mmCIF file with all atom_site columns, C-alpha atoms in Angstrom:
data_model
loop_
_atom_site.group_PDB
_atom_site.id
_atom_site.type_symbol
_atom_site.label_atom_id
_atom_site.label_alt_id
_atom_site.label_comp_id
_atom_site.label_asym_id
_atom_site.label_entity_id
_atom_site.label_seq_id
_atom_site.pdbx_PDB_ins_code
_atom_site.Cartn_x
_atom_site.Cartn_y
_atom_site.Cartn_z
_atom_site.occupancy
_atom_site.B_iso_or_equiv
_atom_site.pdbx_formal_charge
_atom_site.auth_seq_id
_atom_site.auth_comp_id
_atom_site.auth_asym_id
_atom_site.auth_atom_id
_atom_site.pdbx_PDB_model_num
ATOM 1   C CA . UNK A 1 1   ? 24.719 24.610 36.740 1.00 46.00 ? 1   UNK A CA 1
ATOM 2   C CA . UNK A 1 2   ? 28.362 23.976 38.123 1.00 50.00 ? 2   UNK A CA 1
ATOM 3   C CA . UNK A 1 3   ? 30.263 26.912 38.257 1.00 66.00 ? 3   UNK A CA 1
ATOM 4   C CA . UNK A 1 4   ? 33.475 25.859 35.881 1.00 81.00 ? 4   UNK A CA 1
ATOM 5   C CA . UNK A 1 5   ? 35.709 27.456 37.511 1.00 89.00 ? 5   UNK A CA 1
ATOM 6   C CA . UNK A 1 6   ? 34.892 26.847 41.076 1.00 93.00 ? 6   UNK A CA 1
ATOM 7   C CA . UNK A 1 7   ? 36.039 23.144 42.394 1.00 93.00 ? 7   UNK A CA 1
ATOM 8   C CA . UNK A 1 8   ? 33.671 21.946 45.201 1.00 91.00 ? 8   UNK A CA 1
ATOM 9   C CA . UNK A 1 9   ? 34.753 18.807 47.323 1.00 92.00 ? 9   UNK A CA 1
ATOM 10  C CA . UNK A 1 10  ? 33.077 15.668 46.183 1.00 89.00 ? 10  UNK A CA 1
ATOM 11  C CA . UNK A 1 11  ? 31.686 17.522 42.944 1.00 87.00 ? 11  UNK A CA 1
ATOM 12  C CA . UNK A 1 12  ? 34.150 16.776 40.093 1.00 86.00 ? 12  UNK A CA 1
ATOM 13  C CA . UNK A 1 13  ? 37.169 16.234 42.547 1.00 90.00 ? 13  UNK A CA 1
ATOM 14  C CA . UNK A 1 14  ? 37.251 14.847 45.960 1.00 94.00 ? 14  UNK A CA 1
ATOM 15  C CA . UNK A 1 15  ? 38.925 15.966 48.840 1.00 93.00 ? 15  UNK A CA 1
ATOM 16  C CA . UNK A 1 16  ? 41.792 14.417 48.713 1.00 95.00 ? 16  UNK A CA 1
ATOM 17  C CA . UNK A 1 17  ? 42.460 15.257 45.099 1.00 95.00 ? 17  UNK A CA 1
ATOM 18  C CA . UNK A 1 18  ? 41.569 19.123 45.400 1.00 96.00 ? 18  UNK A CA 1
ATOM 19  C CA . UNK A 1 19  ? 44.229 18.542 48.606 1.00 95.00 ? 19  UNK A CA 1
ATOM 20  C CA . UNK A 1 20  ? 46.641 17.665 46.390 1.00 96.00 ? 20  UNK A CA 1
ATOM 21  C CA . UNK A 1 21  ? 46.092 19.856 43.685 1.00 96.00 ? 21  UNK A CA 1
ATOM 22  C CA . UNK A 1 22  ? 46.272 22.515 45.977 1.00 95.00 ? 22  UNK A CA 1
ATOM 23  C CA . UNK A 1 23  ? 49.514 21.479 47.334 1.00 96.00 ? 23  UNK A CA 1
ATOM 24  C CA . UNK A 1 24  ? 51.104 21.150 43.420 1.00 96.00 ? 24  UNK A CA 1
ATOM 25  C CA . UNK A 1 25  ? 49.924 24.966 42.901 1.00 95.00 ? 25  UNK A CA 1
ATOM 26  C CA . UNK A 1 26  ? 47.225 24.048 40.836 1.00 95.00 ? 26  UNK A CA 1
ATOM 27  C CA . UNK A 1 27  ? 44.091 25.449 43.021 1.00 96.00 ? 27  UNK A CA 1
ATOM 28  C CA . UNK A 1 28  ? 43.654 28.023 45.485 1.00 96.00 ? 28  UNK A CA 1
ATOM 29  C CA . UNK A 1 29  ? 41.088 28.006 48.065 1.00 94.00 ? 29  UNK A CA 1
ATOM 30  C CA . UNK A 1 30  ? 38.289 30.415 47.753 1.00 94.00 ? 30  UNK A CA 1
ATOM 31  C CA . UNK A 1 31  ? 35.265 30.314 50.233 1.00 92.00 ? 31  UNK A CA 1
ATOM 32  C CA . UNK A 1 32  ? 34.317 26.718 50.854 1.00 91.00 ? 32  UNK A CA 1
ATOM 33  C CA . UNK A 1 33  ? 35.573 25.511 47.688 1.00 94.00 ? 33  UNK A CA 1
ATOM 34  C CA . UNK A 1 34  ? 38.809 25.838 44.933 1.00 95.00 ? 34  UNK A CA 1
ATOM 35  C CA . UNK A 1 35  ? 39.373 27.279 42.064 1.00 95.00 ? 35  UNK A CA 1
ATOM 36  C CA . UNK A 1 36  ? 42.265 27.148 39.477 1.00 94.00 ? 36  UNK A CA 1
ATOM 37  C CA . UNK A 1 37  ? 45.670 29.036 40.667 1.00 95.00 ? 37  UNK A CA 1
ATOM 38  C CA . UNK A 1 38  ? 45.611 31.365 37.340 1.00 93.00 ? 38  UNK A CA 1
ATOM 39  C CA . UNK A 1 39  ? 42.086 32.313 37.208 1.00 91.00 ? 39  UNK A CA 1
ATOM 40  C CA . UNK A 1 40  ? 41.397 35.493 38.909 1.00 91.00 ? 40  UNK A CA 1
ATOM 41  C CA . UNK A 1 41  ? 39.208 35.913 41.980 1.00 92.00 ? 41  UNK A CA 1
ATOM 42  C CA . UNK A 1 42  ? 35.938 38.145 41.095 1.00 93.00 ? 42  UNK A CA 1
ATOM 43  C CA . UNK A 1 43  ? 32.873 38.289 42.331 1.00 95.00 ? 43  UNK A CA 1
ATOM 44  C CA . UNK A 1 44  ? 31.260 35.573 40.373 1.00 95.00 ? 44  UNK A CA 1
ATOM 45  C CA . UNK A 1 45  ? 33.889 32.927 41.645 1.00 95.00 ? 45  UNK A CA 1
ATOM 46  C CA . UNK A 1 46  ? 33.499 34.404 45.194 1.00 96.00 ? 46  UNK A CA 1
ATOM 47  C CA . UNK A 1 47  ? 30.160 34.055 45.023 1.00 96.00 ? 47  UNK A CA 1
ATOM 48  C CA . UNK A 1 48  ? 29.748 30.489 43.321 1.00 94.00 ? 48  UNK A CA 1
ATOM 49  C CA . UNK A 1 49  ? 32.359 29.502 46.204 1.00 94.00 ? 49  UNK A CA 1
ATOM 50  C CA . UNK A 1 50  ? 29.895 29.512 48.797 1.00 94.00 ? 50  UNK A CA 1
ATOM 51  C CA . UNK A 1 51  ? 27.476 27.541 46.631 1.00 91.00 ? 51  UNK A CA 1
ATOM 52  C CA . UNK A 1 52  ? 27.742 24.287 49.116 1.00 90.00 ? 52  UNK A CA 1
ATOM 53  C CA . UNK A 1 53  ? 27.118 26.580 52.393 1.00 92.00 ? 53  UNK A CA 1
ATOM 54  C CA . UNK A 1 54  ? 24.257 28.305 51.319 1.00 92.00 ? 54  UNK A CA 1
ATOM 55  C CA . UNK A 1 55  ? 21.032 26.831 50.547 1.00 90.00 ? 55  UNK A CA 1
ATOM 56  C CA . UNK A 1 56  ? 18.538 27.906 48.195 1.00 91.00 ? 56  UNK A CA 1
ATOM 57  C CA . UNK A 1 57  ? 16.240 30.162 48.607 1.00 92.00 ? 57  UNK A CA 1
ATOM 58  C CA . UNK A 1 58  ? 19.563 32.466 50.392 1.00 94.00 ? 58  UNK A CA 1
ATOM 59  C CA . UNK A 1 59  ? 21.453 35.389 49.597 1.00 96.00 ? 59  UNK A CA 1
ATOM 60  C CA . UNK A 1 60  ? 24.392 36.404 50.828 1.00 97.00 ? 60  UNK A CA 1
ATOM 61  C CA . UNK A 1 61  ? 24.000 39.573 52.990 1.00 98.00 ? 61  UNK A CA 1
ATOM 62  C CA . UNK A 1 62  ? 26.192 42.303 54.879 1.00 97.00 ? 62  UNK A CA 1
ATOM 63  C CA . UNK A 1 63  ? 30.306 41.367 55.057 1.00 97.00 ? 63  UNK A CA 1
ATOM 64  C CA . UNK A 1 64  ? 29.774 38.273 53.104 1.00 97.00 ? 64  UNK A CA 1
ATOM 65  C CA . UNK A 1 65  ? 28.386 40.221 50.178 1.00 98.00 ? 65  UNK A CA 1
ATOM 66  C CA . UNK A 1 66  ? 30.972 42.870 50.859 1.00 97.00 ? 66  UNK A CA 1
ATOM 67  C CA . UNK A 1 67  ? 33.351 39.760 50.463 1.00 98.00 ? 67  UNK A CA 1
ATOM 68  C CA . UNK A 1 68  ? 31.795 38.536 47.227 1.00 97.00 ? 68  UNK A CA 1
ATOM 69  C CA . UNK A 1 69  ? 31.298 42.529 45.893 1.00 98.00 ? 69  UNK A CA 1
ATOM 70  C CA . UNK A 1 70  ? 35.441 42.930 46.090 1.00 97.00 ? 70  UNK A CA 1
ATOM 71  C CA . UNK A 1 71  ? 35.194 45.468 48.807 1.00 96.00 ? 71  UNK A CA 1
ATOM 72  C CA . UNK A 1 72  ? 37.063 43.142 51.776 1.00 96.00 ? 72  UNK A CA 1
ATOM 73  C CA . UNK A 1 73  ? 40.200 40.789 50.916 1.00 95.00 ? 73  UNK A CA 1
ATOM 74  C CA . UNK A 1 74  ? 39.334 37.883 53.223 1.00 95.00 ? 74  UNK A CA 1
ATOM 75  C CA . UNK A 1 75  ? 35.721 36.222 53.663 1.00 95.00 ? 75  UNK A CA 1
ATOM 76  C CA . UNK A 1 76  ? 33.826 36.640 56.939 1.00 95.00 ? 76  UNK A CA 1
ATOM 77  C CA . UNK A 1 77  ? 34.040 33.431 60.002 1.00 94.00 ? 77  UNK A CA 1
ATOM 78  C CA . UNK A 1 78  ? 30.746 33.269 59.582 1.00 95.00 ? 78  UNK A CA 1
ATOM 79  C CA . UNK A 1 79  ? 28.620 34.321 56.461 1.00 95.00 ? 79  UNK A CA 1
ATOM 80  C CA . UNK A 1 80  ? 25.466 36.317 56.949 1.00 96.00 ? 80  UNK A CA 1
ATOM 81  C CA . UNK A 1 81  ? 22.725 35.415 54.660 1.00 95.00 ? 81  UNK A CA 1
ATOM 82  C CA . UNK A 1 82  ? 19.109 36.447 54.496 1.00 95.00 ? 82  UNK A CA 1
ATOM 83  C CA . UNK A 1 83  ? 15.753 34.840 53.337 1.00 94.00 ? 83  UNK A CA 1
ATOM 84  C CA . UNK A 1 84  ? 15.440 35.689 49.632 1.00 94.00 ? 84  UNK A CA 1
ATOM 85  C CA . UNK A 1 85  ? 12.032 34.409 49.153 1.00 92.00 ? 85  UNK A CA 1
ATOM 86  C CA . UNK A 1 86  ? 8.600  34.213 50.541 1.00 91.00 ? 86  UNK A CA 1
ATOM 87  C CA . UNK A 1 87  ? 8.772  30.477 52.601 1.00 87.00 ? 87  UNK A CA 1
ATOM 88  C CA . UNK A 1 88  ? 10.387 30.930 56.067 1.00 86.00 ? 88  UNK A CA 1
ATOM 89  C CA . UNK A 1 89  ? 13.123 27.957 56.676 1.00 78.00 ? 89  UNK A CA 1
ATOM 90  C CA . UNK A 1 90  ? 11.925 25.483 59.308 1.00 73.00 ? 90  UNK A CA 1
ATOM 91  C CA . UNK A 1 91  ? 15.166 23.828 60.069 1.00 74.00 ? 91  UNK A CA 1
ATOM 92  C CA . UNK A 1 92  ? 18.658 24.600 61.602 1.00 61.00 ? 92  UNK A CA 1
ATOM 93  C CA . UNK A 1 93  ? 21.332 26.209 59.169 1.00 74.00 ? 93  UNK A CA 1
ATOM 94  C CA . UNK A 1 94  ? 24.862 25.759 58.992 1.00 85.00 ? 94  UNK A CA 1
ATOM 95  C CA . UNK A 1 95  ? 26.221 26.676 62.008 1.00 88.00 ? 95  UNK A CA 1
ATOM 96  C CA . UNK A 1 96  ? 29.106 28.867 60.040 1.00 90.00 ? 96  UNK A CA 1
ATOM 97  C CA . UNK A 1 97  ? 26.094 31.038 58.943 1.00 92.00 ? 97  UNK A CA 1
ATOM 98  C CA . UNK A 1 98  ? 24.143 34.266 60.337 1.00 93.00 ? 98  UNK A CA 1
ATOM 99  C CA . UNK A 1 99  ? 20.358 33.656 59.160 1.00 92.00 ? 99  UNK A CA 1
ATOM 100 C CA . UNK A 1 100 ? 18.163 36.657 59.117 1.00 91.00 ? 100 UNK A CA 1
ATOM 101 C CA . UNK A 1 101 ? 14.786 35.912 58.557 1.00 90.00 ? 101 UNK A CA 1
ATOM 102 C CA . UNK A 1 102 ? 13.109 39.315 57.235 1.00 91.00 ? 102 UNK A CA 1
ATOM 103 C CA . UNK A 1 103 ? 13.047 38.696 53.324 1.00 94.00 ? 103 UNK A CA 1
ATOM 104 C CA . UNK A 1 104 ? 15.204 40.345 50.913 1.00 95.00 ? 104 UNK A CA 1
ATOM 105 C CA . UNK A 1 105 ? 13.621 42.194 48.435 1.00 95.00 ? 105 UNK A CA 1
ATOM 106 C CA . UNK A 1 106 ? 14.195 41.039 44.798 1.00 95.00 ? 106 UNK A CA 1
ATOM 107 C CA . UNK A 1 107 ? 14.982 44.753 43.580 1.00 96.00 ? 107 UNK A CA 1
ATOM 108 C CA . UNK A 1 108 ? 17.237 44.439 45.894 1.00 97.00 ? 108 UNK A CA 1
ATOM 109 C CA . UNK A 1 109 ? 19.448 41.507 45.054 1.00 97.00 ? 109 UNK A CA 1
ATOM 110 C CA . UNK A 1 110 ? 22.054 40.996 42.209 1.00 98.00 ? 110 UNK A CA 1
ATOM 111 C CA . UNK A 1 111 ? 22.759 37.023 41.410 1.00 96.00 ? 111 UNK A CA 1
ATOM 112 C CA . UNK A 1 112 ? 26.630 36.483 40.781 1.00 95.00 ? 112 UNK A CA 1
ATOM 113 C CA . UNK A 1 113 ? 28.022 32.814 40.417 1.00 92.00 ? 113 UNK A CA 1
ATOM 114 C CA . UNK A 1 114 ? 24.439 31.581 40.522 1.00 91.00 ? 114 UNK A CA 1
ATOM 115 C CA . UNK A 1 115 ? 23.562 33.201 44.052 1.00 95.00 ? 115 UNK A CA 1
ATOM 116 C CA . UNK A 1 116 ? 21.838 35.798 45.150 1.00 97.00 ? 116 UNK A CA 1
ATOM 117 C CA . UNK A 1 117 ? 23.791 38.388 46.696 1.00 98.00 ? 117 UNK A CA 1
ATOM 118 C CA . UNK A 1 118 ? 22.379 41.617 48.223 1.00 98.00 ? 118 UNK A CA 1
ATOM 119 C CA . UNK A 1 119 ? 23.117 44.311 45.668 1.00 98.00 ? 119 UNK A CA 1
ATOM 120 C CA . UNK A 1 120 ? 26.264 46.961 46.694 1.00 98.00 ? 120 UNK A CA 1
ATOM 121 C CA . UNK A 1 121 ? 23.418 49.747 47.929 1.00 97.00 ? 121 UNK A CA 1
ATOM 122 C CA . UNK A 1 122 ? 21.821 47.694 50.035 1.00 97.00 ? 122 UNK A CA 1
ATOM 123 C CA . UNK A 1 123 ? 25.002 46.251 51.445 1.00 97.00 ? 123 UNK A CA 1
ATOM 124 C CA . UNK A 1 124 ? 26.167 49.156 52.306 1.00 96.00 ? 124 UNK A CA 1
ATOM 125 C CA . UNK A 1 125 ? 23.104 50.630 53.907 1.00 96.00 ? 125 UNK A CA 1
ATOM 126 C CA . UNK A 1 126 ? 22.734 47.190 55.538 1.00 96.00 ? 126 UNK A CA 1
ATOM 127 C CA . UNK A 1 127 ? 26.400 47.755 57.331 1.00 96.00 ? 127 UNK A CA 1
ATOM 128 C CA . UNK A 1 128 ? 26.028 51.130 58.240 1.00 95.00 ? 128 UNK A CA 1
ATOM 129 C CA . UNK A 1 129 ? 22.555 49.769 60.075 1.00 95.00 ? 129 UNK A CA 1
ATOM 130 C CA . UNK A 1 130 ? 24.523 46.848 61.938 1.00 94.00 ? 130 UNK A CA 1
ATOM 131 C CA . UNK A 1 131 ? 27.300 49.275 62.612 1.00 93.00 ? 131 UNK A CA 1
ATOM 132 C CA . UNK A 1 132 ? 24.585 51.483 64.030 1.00 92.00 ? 132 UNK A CA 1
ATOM 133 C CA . UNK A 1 133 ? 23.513 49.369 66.220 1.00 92.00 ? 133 UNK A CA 1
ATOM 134 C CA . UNK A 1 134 ? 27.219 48.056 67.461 1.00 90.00 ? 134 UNK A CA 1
ATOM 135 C CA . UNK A 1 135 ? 29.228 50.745 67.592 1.00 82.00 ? 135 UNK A CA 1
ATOM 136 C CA . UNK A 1 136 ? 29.818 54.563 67.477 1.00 77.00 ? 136 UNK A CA 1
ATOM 137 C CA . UNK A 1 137 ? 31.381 54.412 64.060 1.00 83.00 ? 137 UNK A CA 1
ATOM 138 C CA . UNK A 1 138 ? 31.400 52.502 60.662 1.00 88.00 ? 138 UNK A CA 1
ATOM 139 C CA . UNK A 1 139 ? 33.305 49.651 60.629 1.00 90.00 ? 139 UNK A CA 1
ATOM 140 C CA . UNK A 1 140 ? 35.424 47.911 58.277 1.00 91.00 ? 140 UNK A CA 1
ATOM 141 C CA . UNK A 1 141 ? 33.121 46.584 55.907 1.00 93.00 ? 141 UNK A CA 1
ATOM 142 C CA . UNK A 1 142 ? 31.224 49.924 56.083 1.00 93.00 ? 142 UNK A CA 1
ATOM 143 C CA . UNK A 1 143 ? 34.567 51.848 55.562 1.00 93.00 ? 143 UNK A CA 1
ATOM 144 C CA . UNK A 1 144 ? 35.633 49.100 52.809 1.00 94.00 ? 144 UNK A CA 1
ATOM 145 C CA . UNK A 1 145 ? 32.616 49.177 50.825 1.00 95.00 ? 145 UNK A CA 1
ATOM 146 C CA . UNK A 1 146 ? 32.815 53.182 50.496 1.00 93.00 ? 146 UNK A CA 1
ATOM 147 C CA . UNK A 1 147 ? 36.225 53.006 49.980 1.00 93.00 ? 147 UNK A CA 1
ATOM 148 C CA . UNK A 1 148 ? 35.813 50.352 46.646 1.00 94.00 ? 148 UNK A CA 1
ATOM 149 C CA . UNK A 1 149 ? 32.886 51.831 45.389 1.00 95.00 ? 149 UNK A CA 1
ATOM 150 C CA . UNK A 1 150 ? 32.496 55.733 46.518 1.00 91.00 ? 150 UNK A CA 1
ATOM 151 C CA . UNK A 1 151 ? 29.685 56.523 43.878 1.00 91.00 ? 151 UNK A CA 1
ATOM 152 C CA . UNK A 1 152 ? 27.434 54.408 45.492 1.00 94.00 ? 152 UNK A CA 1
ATOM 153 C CA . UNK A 1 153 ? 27.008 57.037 48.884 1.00 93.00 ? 153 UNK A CA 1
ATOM 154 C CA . UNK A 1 154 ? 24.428 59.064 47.004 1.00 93.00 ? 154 UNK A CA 1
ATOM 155 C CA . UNK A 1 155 ? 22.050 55.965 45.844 1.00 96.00 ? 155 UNK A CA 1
ATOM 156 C CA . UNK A 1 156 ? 22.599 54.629 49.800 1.00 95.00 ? 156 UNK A CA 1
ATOM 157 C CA . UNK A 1 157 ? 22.170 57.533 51.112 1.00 95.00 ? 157 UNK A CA 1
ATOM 158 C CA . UNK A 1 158 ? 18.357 57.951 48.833 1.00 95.00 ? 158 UNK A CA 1
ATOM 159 C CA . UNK A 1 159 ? 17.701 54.484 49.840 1.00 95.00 ? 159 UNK A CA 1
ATOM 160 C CA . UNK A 1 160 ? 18.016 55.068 53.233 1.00 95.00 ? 160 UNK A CA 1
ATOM 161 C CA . UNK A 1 161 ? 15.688 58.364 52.807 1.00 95.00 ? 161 UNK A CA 1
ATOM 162 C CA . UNK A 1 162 ? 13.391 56.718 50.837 1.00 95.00 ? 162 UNK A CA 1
ATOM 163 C CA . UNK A 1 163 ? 12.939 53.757 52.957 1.00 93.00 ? 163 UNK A CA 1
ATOM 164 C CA . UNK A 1 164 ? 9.939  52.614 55.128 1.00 90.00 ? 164 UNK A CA 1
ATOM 165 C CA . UNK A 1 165 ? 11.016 52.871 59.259 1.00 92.00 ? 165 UNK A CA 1
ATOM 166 C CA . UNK A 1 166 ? 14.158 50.896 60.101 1.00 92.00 ? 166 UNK A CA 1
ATOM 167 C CA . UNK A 1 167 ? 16.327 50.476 63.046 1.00 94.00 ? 167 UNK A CA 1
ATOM 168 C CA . UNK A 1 168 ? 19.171 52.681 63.510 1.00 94.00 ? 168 UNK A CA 1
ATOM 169 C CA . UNK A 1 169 ? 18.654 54.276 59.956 1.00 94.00 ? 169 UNK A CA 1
ATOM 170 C CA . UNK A 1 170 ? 18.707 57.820 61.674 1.00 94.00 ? 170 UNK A CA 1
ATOM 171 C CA . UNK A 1 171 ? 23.119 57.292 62.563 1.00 93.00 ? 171 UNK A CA 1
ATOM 172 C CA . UNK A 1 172 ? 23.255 55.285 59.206 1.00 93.00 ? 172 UNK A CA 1
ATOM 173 C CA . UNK A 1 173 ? 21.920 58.781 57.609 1.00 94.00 ? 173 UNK A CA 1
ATOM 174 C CA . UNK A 1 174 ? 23.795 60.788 60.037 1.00 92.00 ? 174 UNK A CA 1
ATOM 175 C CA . UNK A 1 175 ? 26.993 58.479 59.125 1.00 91.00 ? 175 UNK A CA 1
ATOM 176 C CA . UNK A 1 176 ? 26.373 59.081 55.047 1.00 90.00 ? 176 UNK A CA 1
ATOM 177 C CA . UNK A 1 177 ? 26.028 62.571 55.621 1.00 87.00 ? 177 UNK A CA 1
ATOM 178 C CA . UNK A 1 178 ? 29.108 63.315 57.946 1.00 81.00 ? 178 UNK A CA 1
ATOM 179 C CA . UNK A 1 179 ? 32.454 63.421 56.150 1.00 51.00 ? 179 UNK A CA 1
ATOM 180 C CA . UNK A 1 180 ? 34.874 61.575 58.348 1.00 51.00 ? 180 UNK A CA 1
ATOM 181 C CA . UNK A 1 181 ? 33.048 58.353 56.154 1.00 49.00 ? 181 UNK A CA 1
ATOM 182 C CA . UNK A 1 182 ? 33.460 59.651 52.514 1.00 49.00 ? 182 UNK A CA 1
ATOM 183 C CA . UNK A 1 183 ? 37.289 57.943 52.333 1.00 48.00 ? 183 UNK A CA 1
ATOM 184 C CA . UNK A 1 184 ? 37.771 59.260 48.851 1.00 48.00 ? 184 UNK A CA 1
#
């Protein structure tokens, strides 16, 4: 299914026409695609945006699914997305993409604009766990996330508990549990 309010080069429009579209006021660019200039941008249309970047068989992961969730204004440079099902890819991605191979879990996963996107919970935990691992704080997308959706820092904080061995989920813990990160 097309997404009917997302506008993807070559799809209904081309180039060229979306171009000039754009440059009447008519569309907006969202992602890697357009959408109309008085429809508002949710997480369905951010989502469905990155329809021609992602393949099948991927869901958007960490600030990319922060993006799509509402929690950061401007998409990532490159868009992290993670193996949603059981066959490994074989082939090169999209250079514009971070590929992580481990599969997502489908419990795990919420599907907006026709994609999979890692649900809010794991999002968050899955920040706090790169943030870990990068930094002595949260970062942005961390700080965003808990800032747009603050009831969420329980259910990450039991998922985190609850889960199997992970790296760096010790500081994410310690991070949940301190707080300097509740922004609320």
């Amino acid at each position: 299914m097309i997404w009917p309010f997302v506008y993807t080069p070559g799809t209904r429009l081309s180039l060229a026409e979306l171009a000039a579209a754009r440059l009447d006021g008519d569309v907006v660019e969202v992602g890697e695609s357009f959408m109309p200039a008085d429809v508002v941008e949710g997480p369905e249309i951010r989502a469905a945006s990155l329809r021609p970047l992602v393949a099948p068989g991927l869901a958007l992961t960490h600030e990319s699914a922060a993006w799509v969730h509402g929690a950061l204004a401007d998409p990532p440079v490159r868009h992290s997305v993670q193996r949603c099902t059981e066959r490994r890819r074989n082939h090169v991605l999209d250079h514009r993409l971070h590929y992580r191979d481990l599969q997502l879990p489908a419990r795990e996963t919420v599907h907006l604009g026709g994609m999979p996107v890692s649900s809010r919970v794991r999002t968050l935990c899955d920040l706090l766990r790169a943030d870990a691992a990068a930094s002595d704080a949260p970062r942005a997308g961390a700080v965003a996330m808990i800032a747009a959706f603050p009831g969420i820092l329980d259910e990450a904080h039991r998922s985190l508990a609850s889960s199997g061995p992970l790296p760096f989920k010790r500081q994410a813990l310690a991070w949940l549990e301190r707080p300097p990160v509740r922004t609320t």
